[in-house]
CSV table of C-alpha atoms in Angstrom, one decimal:
chain,number,residue,atom,x,y,z
A,1,MET,CA,-25.9,145.4,4.6
A,2,ARG,CA,-22.8,143.8,5.8
A,3,LEU,CA,-22.6,146.2,8.8
A,4,LEU,CA,-26.2,145.4,9.7
A,5,THR,CA,-25.4,141.7,9.6
A,6,LEU,CA,-22.4,142.2,11.8
A,7,ALA,CA,-24.3,144.3,14.2
A,8,LEU,CA,-27.0,141.7,14.5
A,9,ALA,CA,-24.4,138.9,15.0
A,10,ALA,CA,-22.7,141.0,17.6
A,11,SER,CA,-25.9,141.5,19.5
A,12,LEU,CA,-26.3,137.8,19.8
A,13,CYS,CA,-22.9,137.5,21.5
A,14,LEU,CA,-23.9,139.9,24.3
A,15,PRO,CA,-25.3,138.4,27.5
A,16,PRO,CA,-28.9,139.5,28.1
A,17,PRO,CA,-29.4,142.3,30.6
A,18,ALA,CA,-30.9,141.3,33.9
A,19,HIS,CA,-34.4,142.4,33.0
A,20,ALA,CA,-33.9,141.8,29.2
A,21,VAL,CA,-35.5,145.1,28.2
A,22,ALA,CA,-32.6,146.4,26.1
A,23,SER,CA,-32.3,143.3,24.0
A,24,SER,CA,-35.9,143.4,22.8
A,25,GLU,CA,-36.5,147.1,22.8
A,26,THR,CA,-37.1,148.6,19.4
A,27,ALA,CA,-35.6,151.8,18.1
A,28,LYS,CA,-39.0,153.3,18.2
A,29,ALA,CA,-39.4,152.6,21.9
A,30,LEU,CA,-36.0,154.0,22.6
A,31,TYR,CA,-36.7,157.1,20.5
A,32,GLU,CA,-39.9,157.7,22.5
A,33,ASP,CA,-37.9,157.6,25.8
A,34,CYS,CA,-35.3,159.9,24.3
A,35,THR,CA,-37.9,162.5,23.2
A,36,ALA,CA,-40.3,162.2,26.2
A,37,ASP,CA,-41.8,165.4,27.4
A,38,ASP,CA,-40.9,164.6,31.0
A,39,ASP,CA,-40.3,167.3,33.6
A,40,THR,CA,-38.0,165.0,35.6
A,41,TYR,CA,-35.9,164.0,32.5
A,42,LEU,CA,-35.9,160.5,33.8
A,43,LYS,CA,-36.8,158.9,30.5
A,44,VAL,CA,-34.1,161.0,28.7
A,45,ALA,CA,-31.5,160.0,31.3
A,46,TYR,CA,-32.6,156.3,30.8
A,47,CYS,CA,-32.3,156.8,27.0
A,48,VAL,CA,-28.8,158.2,27.2
A,49,GLY,CA,-27.7,155.4,29.6
A,50,GLN,CA,-29.1,152.8,27.2
A,51,ILE,CA,-27.3,154.4,24.2
A,52,ARG,CA,-24.0,154.6,26.0
A,53,GLY,CA,-24.4,151.0,27.3
A,54,MET,CA,-25.2,149.7,23.8
A,55,VAL,CA,-22.1,151.5,22.4
A,56,ILE,CA,-19.9,149.9,25.1
A,57,GLY,CA,-21.6,146.5,24.5
A,58,ALA,CA,-20.9,146.8,20.8
A,59,GLN,CA,-17.2,147.7,21.5
A,60,ILE,CA,-16.9,144.6,23.6
A,61,ALA,CA,-18.6,142.4,21.1
A,62,PHE,CA,-16.8,143.8,18.1
A,63,THR,CA,-13.4,143.3,19.8
A,64,ALA,CA,-14.0,139.6,19.6
A,65,GLU,CA,-14.7,140.0,15.9
A,66,GLU,CA,-11.8,142.4,15.3
A,67,LEU,CA,-14.2,145.2,14.3
A,68,THR,CA,-14.4,148.6,15.8
A,69,LEU,CA,-16.6,151.7,16.3
A,70,CYS,CA,-14.7,154.8,15.2
A,71,TYR,CA,-16.3,157.6,17.2
A,72,PRO,CA,-14.0,160.1,18.9
A,73,ASP,CA,-12.5,159.2,22.3
A,74,ASP,CA,-14.0,162.3,23.8
A,75,VAL,CA,-17.5,161.9,22.4
A,76,ARG,CA,-20.1,163.2,24.8
A,77,ASN,CA,-23.4,161.5,25.7
A,78,ARG,CA,-25.4,164.3,24.0
A,79,GLU,CA,-23.4,163.6,20.8
A,80,LEU,CA,-24.3,159.9,20.9
A,81,LEU,CA,-27.9,160.8,21.6
A,82,GLN,CA,-28.0,163.3,18.7
A,83,ALA,CA,-26.5,160.7,16.4
A,84,PHE,CA,-29.2,158.2,17.3
A,85,LEU,CA,-32.0,160.8,17.0
A,86,ASP,CA,-30.8,162.0,13.6
A,87,TYR,CA,-30.4,158.4,12.3
A,88,TYR,CA,-33.8,157.4,13.6
A,89,ARG,CA,-35.5,160.4,11.9
A,90,ASP,CA,-33.6,159.9,8.6
A,91,ASN,CA,-34.2,156.2,8.4
A,92,PRO,CA,-37.9,155.4,9.0
A,93,SER,CA,-37.5,151.9,7.8
A,94,LYS,CA,-35.3,151.1,10.8
A,95,ARG,CA,-37.8,152.1,13.4
A,96,LEU,CA,-38.9,148.7,14.4
A,97,GLU,CA,-35.4,147.2,14.3
A,98,PRO,CA,-33.8,146.3,17.6
A,99,ALA,CA,-32.6,149.5,19.4
A,100,PHE,CA,-29.0,148.0,19.6
A,101,VAL,CA,-28.8,147.7,15.8
A,102,THR,CA,-30.1,151.2,15.3
A,103,VAL,CA,-27.7,152.7,17.9
A,104,VAL,CA,-24.7,150.9,16.3
A,105,LEU,CA,-25.8,152.1,12.8
A,106,SER,CA,-26.2,155.6,14.1
A,107,VAL,CA,-22.7,155.7,15.4
A,108,THR,CA,-21.1,154.1,12.3
A,109,THR,CA,-23.1,156.6,10.1
A,110,ARG,CA,-22.0,159.6,12.1
A,111,TRP,CA,-18.4,158.5,12.6
A,112,PRO,CA,-17.4,156.2,9.8
A,113,CYS,CA,-14.1,154.4,10.1
A,114,THR,CA,-11.2,155.6,8.0
A,115,GLY,CA,-7.6,154.6,7.5
A,116,GLY,CA,-8.1,150.9,7.1
A,117,LYS,CA,-10.2,150.3,10.1
A,118,ARG,CA,-13.3,148.2,9.7
């Protein structure tokens, strides 16, 4: 619960995107983009970009709060995507949460911090 509260607080520290879609997008909407049956893969590319952007945004916001995300330095976009997809499928109660919160929780679930990091 503390992590969810911190993620929500961090999301309030971020400036809104130019078109404000990412800040109000639900995890369900992001998941639908990530799993779209689209021949051009545009929605999936959008999804991966959103996830990577949210992770970077969380890192910036958490730096101010002395928190950190503990995913590997060499994590690939597909690994971040898979973490989100798995978390979404395993946590149906989070589907209408803001996408940012769900992405942060998916990363912290897949790669929990160890060794005194918080």
